[in-house]
């Protein structure tokens, strides 16, 4: 019974943590045995899709009905095909490190093991940790039933009918399909691209909005008022979105996920509009492969769905359902005020978008005020060009001050040559000071303190942020010469040289764009690693970067270094100062355990559960995190050999060998630096994919 409990526990958290226990059977089951003995999944894909593109999973043991990806679970034939391949290989074909077996006996353990094999198959259906979550099935209930009565079903507590049976009619229809009677053209195969573009909803989000420097950005505000983190590349530009939507409509399903059917109603009823929202969601969520694309929260589709319920249209009076997201949407302003931790209500202005069909429709564009975005300023000139092409309708509210100011200043500078003739020294003199220092008050987890923000808070930032003055100016010069962020060409950039408040705000914007795209699109240093927000407020107050006793720091191209990320005594443990003296065995023995393993409880989207943190929370982490012990030690050895992170040379590292608390904390820090820079500067595994925080508290 102890073994059964362990298997059940593993199932209930959808984890393959206990899988290595399952290796009792020498003979491999035949395909016929697998098909006969494999547990039913107990559910069908595309059940009761909602406006968010999610579907209902089956009722779980606790009575809840979870939301799951609409393609989950797979149909019986696909499930058996993949299960058979895995069993014959002895491991998950798409995740070879996960072993599995399929006992054919009738004991309690045999049945538990078959459920485990089914879960492994589902969770790795499309790649390592990418597939369907356990809660998209009734396997959890079946596992509980085994503990209760020794069988998959106990009297009245049964799982749903076998998934090999024909699914209900409502289940075979895609998440996108409203009742056929309510569509003018169910397949929409005869629609032109222009007609699809005219009827398709606006996405309402913009790429690269308030990047954190880790590849995540802010999505648009959702109906509950929250702002979710989304990939910086989401949502796609209008052209990419419409091209994929047209391909899906013509095929009658998601081209990149053929099991998900799709229709595109052309009528004007609420049901038709909901159907088009669903088609858009399916297209986004499968943009790059099955379940691989952009999440719904990177758009305003959820708000538009609520609007359809409320007033029968994508927009209801003053409710802004979408920022413009057509092919010229990149010209609309993005707000980065979330970087300053603000949550002010948006103001709005209302440009007119002319559709391909020639009709005009008013779309409310939201902007966030306060140290409103530096990126708001950058896009000013482009927006001016757009409104000249499509004359604006009467606005319901004045345009944001920052946007208007920057439009004038940036336009004048662009006309004068975009500051391309400036020398490096002139740019260095005109560019704002960043006001922060690297490695300030490190926590031992790779995070450090940024400078105090206007609201009095101190935000956690990557310890490598902000960059040194030389690196910053070099990148800024390159961006100015190119007229855009070199590492993110869609983001335009100018550098006003005048002395007006607008010119100074324009230079703050150029600095922010440079920082936020330092290492790639949306990958760099967050604004809160600097005092740019305070300097922007100072310009509003007194016209200068600093106002009297303003807290904005004085220029600090070579600030006194803050404490190193490695706690003292950092140098004492390495004999003769040469880390190469330590053997791999010694490093392996002294390095902290990672405390977790990859592919724990995958959601089917590439995210998995990390281990419980000191506060009891479980964070979502990349399914590949943490790395294997061997890969971790290899990377740690390489870093120790050079005294810094090989993939991020500005971050120093040492490895004490003593037994003091300081020595242990330093080794944890070295391990953290190694993990967080495993694949490049700041690119690796987050600390919450390990138990390092818990070990640091216990040191």
XYZ file of C-alpha atoms in Angstrom:
699
model
C 0.000 0.000 0.000
C 2.942 2.346 0.626
C 4.009 1.920 -2.996
C 0.492 2.622 -4.206
C 0.324 5.795 -2.114
C 3.578 7.028 -3.631
C 2.284 6.416 -7.117
C -0.983 8.145 -6.349
C 0.794 11.152 -4.884
C 2.921 11.411 -7.970
C -0.171 11.303 -10.141
C -2.116 13.906 -8.198
C 0.583 16.497 -8.705
C 0.981 15.311 -12.273
C 4.622 14.588 -11.588
C 6.870 11.887 -12.881
C 8.971 12.252 -9.750
C 8.504 8.654 -8.660
C 8.835 7.029 -12.046
C 12.176 5.277 -11.473
C 10.372 2.935 -9.069
C 8.457 1.433 -11.989
C 10.812 -1.151 -13.486
C 9.569 -4.536 -12.485
C 8.592 -6.075 -15.757
C 11.176 -7.590 -18.042
C 8.944 -8.472 -20.997
C 7.628 -5.646 -23.145
C 3.867 -5.583 -23.575
C 2.561 -6.239 -27.071
C 0.602 -3.553 -28.947
C -2.561 -5.595 -28.446
C -1.991 -5.770 -24.687
C -1.263 -2.051 -24.532
C -4.454 -1.171 -26.387
C -6.508 -3.486 -24.177
C -4.965 -2.548 -20.815
C -4.282 1.170 -21.236
C -6.512 3.184 -18.897
C -9.197 5.340 -20.454
C -8.476 9.047 -20.427
C -12.088 9.738 -19.549
C -12.452 12.983 -21.486
C -12.456 14.496 -24.961
C -10.656 17.471 -26.500
C -12.436 20.758 -27.259
C -15.016 20.433 -24.479
C -16.956 23.595 -23.657
C -14.487 26.183 -24.975
C -14.681 29.609 -23.347
C -13.817 33.059 -24.616
C -10.226 32.621 -23.483
C -9.530 29.662 -25.771
C -9.392 27.221 -22.854
C -11.655 24.205 -22.514
C -13.133 22.174 -19.676
C -11.299 19.176 -18.362
C -13.248 16.409 -16.621
C -14.375 16.823 -13.013
C -11.526 15.967 -10.644
C -11.528 14.115 -7.346
C -11.950 17.384 -5.420
C -15.043 18.260 -7.450
C -13.368 20.968 -9.501
C -13.511 21.239 -13.280
C -10.113 22.537 -14.413
C -9.416 24.588 -17.517
C -7.074 22.786 -19.908
C -5.712 23.337 -23.427
C -8.516 22.607 -25.904
C -6.514 19.894 -27.771
C -6.291 17.920 -24.498
C -6.563 15.068 -23.943
C -5.683 13.557 -27.335
C -8.069 11.165 -29.033
C -7.758 7.487 -28.131
C -5.930 6.455 -31.315
C -3.228 9.100 -30.926
C -2.861 8.314 -27.216
C -2.441 4.569 -27.832
C -0.023 5.181 -30.707
C 2.241 7.341 -28.560
C 1.908 5.092 -25.510
C 2.918 2.059 -27.578
C 5.969 3.859 -28.957
C 7.051 4.874 -25.460
C 6.608 1.407 -23.987
C 8.538 -0.223 -26.809
C 11.363 2.282 -26.291
C 11.310 1.875 -22.506
C 11.127 5.622 -22.032
C 9.233 8.671 -23.231
C 10.287 8.998 -26.866
C 10.026 12.784 -26.619
C 11.834 12.896 -23.271
C 14.352 10.027 -23.116
C 15.462 10.742 -19.538
C 12.041 9.639 -18.257
C 11.912 5.842 -18.013
C 8.663 3.942 -18.079
C 7.243 0.446 -18.126
C 3.816 -1.090 -18.638
C 3.031 -4.116 -16.445
C 0.336 -6.420 -17.808
C -0.616 -7.974 -14.475
C -3.727 -7.347 -12.394
C -2.168 -6.314 -9.094
C -2.742 -2.913 -7.539
C 0.824 -1.914 -8.352
C 0.469 -3.036 -11.963
C -2.588 -0.842 -12.443
C -0.925 2.118 -10.767
C 2.076 1.640 -13.040
C -0.115 1.651 -16.137
C -1.667 4.945 -15.004
C 1.833 6.326 -14.518
C 2.792 5.245 -18.045
C -0.297 6.994 -19.385
C 0.560 10.216 -17.541
C 4.159 10.202 -18.778
C 2.899 9.740 -22.316
C 0.432 12.613 -22.058
C 2.835 15.049 -20.409
C 5.505 14.497 -23.066
C 3.217 14.181 -26.060
C 4.814 16.969 -28.102
C 8.253 17.267 -26.515
C 9.995 17.253 -23.130
C 7.324 18.368 -20.682
C 5.097 19.585 -23.511
C 1.800 17.828 -23.844
C -1.397 17.482 -21.865
C -1.706 17.927 -18.092
C -2.984 15.062 -15.971
C -6.106 17.045 -15.070
C -7.271 16.861 -18.683
C -8.131 13.222 -17.848
C -9.804 11.210 -15.102
C -6.589 9.366 -14.285
C -6.479 11.071 -10.887
C -9.893 9.667 -9.971
C -8.926 6.248 -11.299
C -5.804 6.259 -9.132
C -7.883 7.108 -6.055
C -10.303 4.346 -6.977
C -7.424 1.873 -7.045
C -6.553 2.790 -3.469
C -10.208 2.556 -2.442
C -11.421 -0.618 -4.134
C -8.494 -2.004 -6.115
C -9.961 -1.151 -9.515
C -10.187 1.822 -11.864
C -13.902 2.156 -11.076
C -15.593 1.736 -7.709
C -19.348 1.221 -7.813
C -20.864 4.575 -8.704
C -17.574 6.448 -8.693
C -16.653 5.813 -12.267
C -14.635 7.655 -14.769
C -16.465 8.920 -17.841
C -17.236 6.574 -20.656
C -14.312 5.190 -22.578
C -12.627 7.709 -24.795
C -12.615 5.124 -27.516
C -16.308 5.702 -27.929
C -17.548 8.366 -30.267
C -17.373 11.746 -28.537
C -20.479 13.836 -28.140
C -21.423 15.994 -31.077
C -20.571 19.098 -29.103
C -17.066 17.801 -28.470
C -16.171 17.232 -32.100
C -16.812 20.833 -32.932
C -13.793 23.051 -32.490
C -13.463 25.724 -29.907
C -14.057 28.094 -32.760
C -17.304 26.674 -34.047
C -20.596 28.276 -33.072
C -23.806 26.597 -34.184
C -23.689 26.301 -37.982
C -27.061 27.972 -38.401
C -25.590 31.167 -37.056
C -22.794 31.420 -39.599
C -23.148 32.894 -43.039
C -20.233 30.849 -44.301
C -19.143 28.134 -41.886
C -15.813 27.448 -43.561
C -15.274 31.017 -44.807
C -13.192 29.421 -47.542
C -14.454 31.908 -50.125
C -13.420 34.999 -48.180
C -10.654 37.204 -49.517
C -7.735 38.165 -47.323
C -9.113 41.705 -47.099
C -12.477 40.396 -45.887
C -10.829 38.234 -43.237
C -8.740 41.210 -42.108
C -11.846 43.384 -41.878
C -13.839 40.834 -39.864
C -11.053 39.545 -37.610
C -10.815 41.157 -34.161
C -8.017 43.527 -33.278
C -5.480 41.871 -30.988
C -5.200 44.926 -28.767
C -1.703 44.256 -27.491
C 1.736 45.330 -28.624
C 5.044 43.506 -28.650
C 7.943 44.445 -26.380
C 5.778 46.277 -23.833
C 7.648 47.012 -20.611
C 10.290 44.272 -20.992
C 11.753 42.903 -17.777
C 15.087 42.046 -19.353
C 14.386 38.314 -19.162
C 12.317 37.956 -22.344
C 8.993 38.594 -20.601
C 6.899 41.678 -21.269
C 3.572 43.083 -20.120
C 0.410 42.068 -21.896
C -2.579 44.420 -22.048
C -4.794 44.886 -19.013
C -7.268 42.004 -18.624
C -10.943 42.225 -17.567
C -10.042 41.587 -13.916
C -7.607 44.514 -13.978
C -4.485 42.363 -13.981
C -1.545 42.658 -16.371
C 0.004 39.310 -17.239
C 3.575 38.582 -18.263
C 3.776 37.328 -21.856
C 6.580 36.578 -24.326
C 7.932 39.877 -25.679
C 7.262 38.670 -29.238
C 3.525 38.448 -28.487
C 1.088 39.219 -29.938
C 2.315 38.915 -33.544
C 2.050 41.823 -35.954
C -1.223 42.115 -37.862
C 0.227 40.793 -41.120
C 1.565 37.614 -39.522
C -1.682 37.072 -37.618
C -3.933 37.515 -40.662
C -1.713 35.343 -42.870
C -1.950 32.492 -40.370
C -5.666 33.022 -39.793
C -6.362 32.870 -43.541
C -4.370 29.631 -43.819
C -6.303 28.124 -40.909
C -9.680 29.177 -42.321
C -8.865 27.666 -45.700
C -7.775 24.402 -44.058
C -10.744 24.288 -41.677
C -8.412 23.662 -38.756
C -5.252 25.011 -37.158
C -2.596 24.253 -39.764
C -0.042 23.733 -37.002
C -2.416 21.627 -34.890
C -4.769 19.738 -37.236
C -6.850 18.169 -34.444
C -8.228 21.604 -33.562
C -11.032 22.478 -35.956
C -11.740 26.078 -36.846
C -14.487 28.059 -38.536
C -14.874 31.769 -39.197
C -18.473 33.029 -39.083
C -19.085 36.104 -41.223
C -22.387 37.251 -39.758
C -23.052 40.081 -37.324
C -24.736 38.208 -34.465
C -23.039 37.950 -31.066
C -22.518 34.264 -31.756
C -20.774 35.038 -35.041
C -18.480 37.542 -33.375
C -17.666 35.076 -30.611
C -16.846 32.518 -33.276
C -14.385 34.920 -34.864
C -12.790 35.618 -31.487
C -12.367 31.872 -30.998
C -10.805 31.479 -34.449
C -8.375 34.261 -33.590
C -7.484 32.605 -30.272
C -6.871 29.217 -31.879
C -4.663 30.881 -34.481
C -2.602 32.683 -31.854
C -2.191 29.696 -29.542
C -0.944 27.466 -32.369
C 1.095 30.053 -34.249
C 4.377 28.137 -34.147
C 3.226 24.558 -33.536
C 0.704 22.523 -31.520
C -0.047 24.690 -28.499
C 2.992 26.848 -29.237
C 2.269 30.464 -29.918
C 0.984 33.484 -28.072
C -1.239 33.259 -24.975
C -4.653 34.866 -25.031
C -3.604 37.316 -22.320
C -1.223 38.946 -24.798
C -4.392 40.362 -26.388
C -7.655 42.041 -25.370
C -9.742 39.182 -26.766
C -11.128 38.341 -23.309
C -12.416 41.908 -22.888
C -13.880 41.863 -26.386
C -15.707 38.615 -25.586
C -17.230 40.225 -22.491
C -18.201 43.239 -24.586
C -19.975 40.981 -27.072
C -21.990 39.520 -24.192
C -22.767 42.974 -22.850
C -23.608 45.012 -25.936
C -23.296 42.646 -28.890
C -20.131 44.231 -30.264
C -16.378 44.042 -29.730
C -16.532 47.484 -28.099
C -19.168 48.955 -25.821
C -19.293 52.728 -25.596
C -16.373 53.866 -23.518
C -15.036 50.383 -22.864
C -11.754 50.046 -24.658
C -11.580 46.552 -25.998
C -8.574 46.906 -28.187
C -5.561 48.968 -28.871
C -4.957 49.180 -32.599
C -3.126 46.036 -33.650
C -3.104 46.221 -37.422
C 0.077 46.217 -39.504
C 0.728 49.756 -38.330
C 0.121 48.874 -34.701
C 3.823 48.982 -33.958
C 3.477 52.734 -34.382
C 1.059 52.942 -31.488
C 2.535 53.799 -28.138
C 3.447 51.186 -25.625
C 3.288 51.860 -21.929
C 6.121 50.903 -19.689
C 4.767 52.495 -16.563
C 4.371 49.052 -15.095
C 8.125 49.109 -14.708
C 7.703 51.886 -12.235
C 5.096 49.847 -10.402
C 2.253 52.229 -11.318
C -1.339 51.237 -11.778
C -2.935 54.524 -12.794
C -6.125 54.514 -14.787
C -5.504 55.022 -18.478
C -6.333 58.091 -20.462
C -7.292 57.625 -24.061
C -7.375 59.251 -27.413
C -9.266 57.894 -30.355
C -7.690 57.721 -33.788
C -9.654 56.376 -36.739
C -8.560 53.224 -38.511
C -9.589 52.818 -42.130
C -10.215 49.191 -42.957
C -9.368 47.564 -46.226
C -12.983 47.704 -47.126
C -12.972 51.485 -46.915
C -15.204 51.815 -43.865
C -14.033 53.655 -40.787
C -14.333 52.411 -37.272
C -13.319 54.157 -34.081
C -10.992 52.198 -31.840
C -10.046 53.458 -28.397
C -6.327 53.369 -27.769
C -5.323 53.231 -24.126
C -2.246 54.891 -22.701
C -0.912 54.733 -19.176
C 0.184 58.005 -17.653
C 2.656 59.083 -14.991
C 6.298 58.332 -15.855
C 4.567 57.143 -18.734
C 6.440 55.209 -20.907
C 9.556 55.932 -22.419
C 8.444 53.811 -25.327
C 5.370 56.028 -25.621
C 7.736 58.831 -26.484
C 9.645 56.823 -29.055
C 6.715 56.005 -31.214
C 5.510 59.621 -31.432
C 6.860 60.397 -34.880
C 5.498 57.186 -36.384
C 2.090 57.789 -34.904
C 2.070 61.280 -36.350
C 2.712 59.768 -39.762
C -0.147 57.295 -39.327
C -2.671 59.911 -38.296
C -1.660 61.961 -41.285
C -2.489 59.010 -43.515
C -5.756 58.285 -41.718
C -7.123 61.613 -40.436
C -8.193 61.314 -36.802
C -11.743 61.479 -35.671
C -12.752 63.696 -32.782
C -10.954 62.534 -29.696
C -12.735 61.678 -26.514
C -9.767 62.727 -24.383
C -6.596 64.735 -24.982
C -3.510 62.853 -26.037
C -1.039 62.131 -23.257
C 1.332 64.998 -22.538
C 4.438 62.915 -22.991
C 3.345 61.665 -26.365
C 2.534 65.126 -27.729
C 5.734 66.578 -26.396
C 7.901 63.885 -27.818
C 6.192 63.995 -31.190
C 7.255 67.598 -31.676
C 10.791 67.131 -30.431
C 11.526 63.832 -32.120
C 10.049 65.054 -35.390
C 12.287 68.110 -35.444
C 15.364 66.043 -34.672
C 14.461 63.450 -37.285
C 14.129 66.222 -39.857
C 17.588 67.426 -38.917
C 19.160 64.038 -39.525
C 18.281 62.072 -36.409
C 21.409 63.119 -34.487
C 23.400 60.790 -36.680
C 26.249 63.303 -36.939
C 26.929 63.432 -33.205
C 30.288 62.280 -31.910
C 30.541 59.678 -29.168
C 31.640 62.350 -26.700
C 28.619 64.496 -27.533
C 26.258 61.568 -27.039
C 27.944 60.719 -23.736
C 27.527 64.319 -22.581
C 23.848 64.510 -23.572
C 22.766 61.028 -22.460
C 21.230 60.770 -18.978
C 23.084 59.172 -16.113
C 21.684 55.743 -15.265
C 21.841 56.369 -11.538
C 22.143 52.747 -10.467
C 25.073 50.445 -9.785
C 25.598 46.767 -10.481
C 25.767 44.159 -7.724
C 24.029 46.353 -5.157
C 23.028 44.415 -2.026
C 22.940 40.945 -3.620
C 20.494 38.479 -2.112
C 22.505 35.406 -3.055
C 19.907 34.440 -5.647
C 21.221 36.553 -8.529
C 18.923 39.471 -7.724
C 20.173 42.808 -6.451
C 18.658 46.111 -5.364
C 17.935 48.774 -7.932
C 17.925 52.461 -6.972
C 14.986 53.940 -5.078
C 12.050 54.711 -7.375
C 9.755 57.774 -7.278
C 7.216 55.945 -5.124
C 9.907 55.133 -2.561
C 10.211 51.456 -3.463
C 13.405 49.576 -4.255
C 12.915 46.937 -6.928
C 14.849 43.719 -7.372
C 16.842 43.725 -10.621
C 19.444 41.449 -12.238
C 22.780 42.006 -10.491
C 24.395 42.803 -13.859
C 22.083 45.838 -14.276
C 22.464 48.606 -15.168
C 25.452 48.177 -17.504
C 28.614 50.212 -17.024
C 28.696 53.626 -18.697
C 31.009 52.511 -21.517
C 28.784 49.583 -22.507
C 25.674 51.751 -22.327
C 27.110 54.572 -24.461
C 28.555 52.151 -27.024
C 25.140 50.560 -27.508
C 23.352 53.908 -27.521
C 25.688 55.237 -30.236
C 25.040 52.139 -32.355
C 21.282 52.530 -31.934
C 21.339 56.242 -32.813
C 23.372 55.579 -35.936
C 20.941 52.835 -37.002
C 17.827 54.854 -36.128
C 16.449 51.915 -34.177
C 17.407 49.402 -31.506
C 20.089 47.325 -33.200
C 18.952 44.269 -31.245
C 15.252 44.934 -31.891
C 14.927 46.667 -35.284
C 11.155 47.180 -35.063
C 11.667 49.676 -32.222
C 12.585 53.048 -33.730
C 14.821 55.457 -31.875
C 15.886 59.100 -32.157
C 18.112 61.264 -29.978
C 17.064 64.932 -29.680
C 19.967 67.315 -29.057
C 18.080 70.391 -27.872
C 17.617 71.683 -24.343
C 13.820 71.743 -24.102
C 11.994 69.429 -21.681
C 10.699 67.546 -24.696
C 14.224 67.012 -26.016
C 15.404 65.728 -22.659
C 12.461 63.353 -22.426
C 13.350 62.102 -25.895
C 16.863 61.304 -24.716
C 15.471 59.444 -21.699
C 13.412 57.398 -24.108
C 16.423 56.547 -26.251
C 18.285 55.478 -23.115
C 15.425 53.248 -21.986
C 15.090 51.558 -25.380
C 18.828 50.933 -25.399
C 18.781 49.382 -21.925
C 15.720 47.208 -22.502
C 17.140 45.717 -25.707
C 20.772 45.477 -24.638
C 21.150 41.746 -25.296
C 18.294 41.035 -27.708
C 14.636 41.878 -28.357
C 13.240 42.814 -24.946
C 16.282 41.318 -23.232
C 18.399 43.706 -21.253
C 18.023 45.795 -18.117
C 14.677 46.961 -16.726
C 14.015 50.657 -16.278
C 13.859 50.231 -12.499
C 17.577 49.422 -12.470
C 18.036 53.158 -13.163
C 16.722 56.519 -11.935
C 15.252 57.375 -15.337
C 11.735 57.446 -13.893
C 12.756 60.060 -11.316
C 14.596 62.085 -13.942
C 11.465 62.106 -16.097
C 9.430 63.489 -13.198
C 12.140 66.067 -12.557
C 11.843 67.296 -16.133
C 8.114 67.798 -15.573
C 8.819 69.668 -12.330
C 11.767 71.890 -13.234
C 12.783 71.157 -16.821
C 16.030 69.409 -15.845
C 17.153 65.853 -15.095
C 17.760 66.992 -11.500
C 15.840 69.528 -9.423
C 17.709 70.983 -6.473
C 17.764 68.219 -3.874
C 16.163 65.703 -6.212
C 17.120 62.136 -5.351
C 18.357 61.499 -8.879
C 21.998 60.500 -8.386
C 24.812 62.576 -9.790
C 26.688 61.190 -12.790
C 28.439 58.027 -11.739
C 30.367 56.547 -14.643
C 32.618 54.745 -12.206
C 30.630 54.234 -8.999
C 32.123 52.676 -5.950
C 31.369 48.993 -6.275
C 28.643 47.539 -4.122
C 29.225 44.243 -2.368
C 30.111 41.434 -4.730
C 27.424 38.805 -5.335
C 29.716 36.324 -3.652
C 29.630 36.631 0.154
C 32.898 36.990 2.034
C 35.278 35.371 2.487
C 35.262 34.957 -1.272
C 38.951 34.366 -1.873
C 39.975 32.341 1.150
C 38.712 28.936 0.080
C 40.517 28.571 -3.229
C 43.964 27.211 -2.578
C 46.703 29.514 -3.894
C 43.938 31.535 -5.589
C 43.644 28.930 -8.315
C 40.230 27.267 -8.574
C 41.649 24.663 -10.937
C 43.191 22.952 -7.907
C 39.719 21.737 -6.938
C 38.877 18.433 -8.547
C 35.503 17.731 -10.070
C 34.744 15.289 -7.252
C 35.465 17.936 -4.622
C 33.294 20.510 -6.401
C 30.514 17.956 -6.809
C 30.727 17.079 -3.116
C 30.657 20.702 -1.925
C 28.154 22.143 -4.392
C 24.592 22.341 -3.059
C 21.997 19.899 -4.299
C 19.551 21.384 -6.785
C 16.654 19.895 -4.856
C 14.403 19.284 -7.824
C 14.279 17.759 -11.268
C 13.058 18.891 -14.690
C 9.619 18.156 -16.131
C 7.636 18.302 -12.872
C 3.892 18.543 -13.444
C 4.061 20.065 -16.938
C 1.139 22.250 -17.989
C 1.485 21.333 -21.647
C 2.774 24.806 -22.538
C 6.439 24.325 -21.636
C 6.034 25.407 -18.003
C 6.478 23.030 -15.076
C 6.406 23.191 -11.285
C 9.495 24.128 -9.352
C 10.005 22.838 -5.798
C 8.223 24.399 -2.823
C 9.883 27.651 -1.772
C 10.429 28.823 1.831
C 7.084 30.646 1.785
C 5.329 27.452 0.691
C 4.667 28.645 -2.846
C 5.414 26.612 -5.964
C 6.583 28.687 -8.910
C 6.247 27.893 -12.596
C 9.634 27.299 -14.227
C 10.851 26.134 -17.655
C 10.384 22.374 -17.899
C 14.098 21.941 -18.680
C 14.993 23.420 -15.261
C 16.934 22.666 -13.227
C 19.572 20.954 -15.401
C 20.897 17.509 -14.636
C 23.532 17.289 -11.912
C 26.204 16.470 -14.487
C 25.373 19.490 -16.661
C 25.271 21.738 -13.586
C 28.661 20.573 -12.293
C 30.188 20.882 -15.782
C 29.069 24.512 -15.993
C 30.141 25.245 -12.413
C 33.616 23.800 -13.050
C 33.989 25.940 -16.171
C 32.997 29.060 -14.238
C 35.343 28.316 -11.341
C 38.224 27.815 -13.751
C 37.965 31.427 -14.969
C 36.656 33.049 -11.783
C 33.466 34.357 -13.372
C 30.395 33.205 -15.262
C 31.730 32.060 -18.636
C 28.501 33.188 -20.297
C 28.381 36.498 -18.397
C 31.966 37.624 -17.672
C 30.935 40.709 -15.680
C 29.657 38.450 -12.871
C 32.537 37.273 -10.689
C 32.405 33.977 -8.873
C 34.377 32.014 -6.269
C 33.871 28.735 -4.453
C 34.925 28.555 -0.777
C 35.705 25.097 0.549
C 35.254 25.797 4.248
C 32.369 24.850 6.503
C 31.363 28.258 7.857
C 27.976 29.751 7.120
C 29.655 32.324 4.887
C 31.407 29.590 2.919
C 28.176 27.689 2.388
C 26.335 30.826 1.291
C 29.147 31.643 -1.125
C 28.890 28.186 -2.678
C 25.141 28.640 -3.043
C 25.805 31.996 -4.716
C 28.311 30.424 -7.117
C 25.747 27.771 -7.960
C 23.039 30.386 -8.481
C 25.248 32.432 -10.798
C 26.009 29.269 -12.756
C 22.352 28.341 -13.165
C 21.153 31.832 -14.069
C 23.783 32.196 -16.800
C 23.717 28.618 -18.053
C 22.913 29.490 -21.669
C 24.020 33.129 -21.897
C 23.973 36.411 -19.946
C 21.008 36.071 -17.610
C 19.716 33.128 -19.647
C 19.413 29.892 -17.783
C 17.348 28.481 -14.944
C 15.691 30.631 -12.273
C 16.601 30.169 -8.642
C 13.055 29.012 -7.866
C 13.670 25.882 -9.945
C 15.877 24.766 -7.030
C 15.785 24.650 -3.243
C 18.730 27.053 -2.945
C 16.638 29.625 -1.077
C 15.672 27.034 1.526
C 19.267 25.836 1.822
C 20.474 29.425 2.279
C 18.074 29.894 5.185
C 19.299 26.664 6.759
C 23.002 27.421 6.265
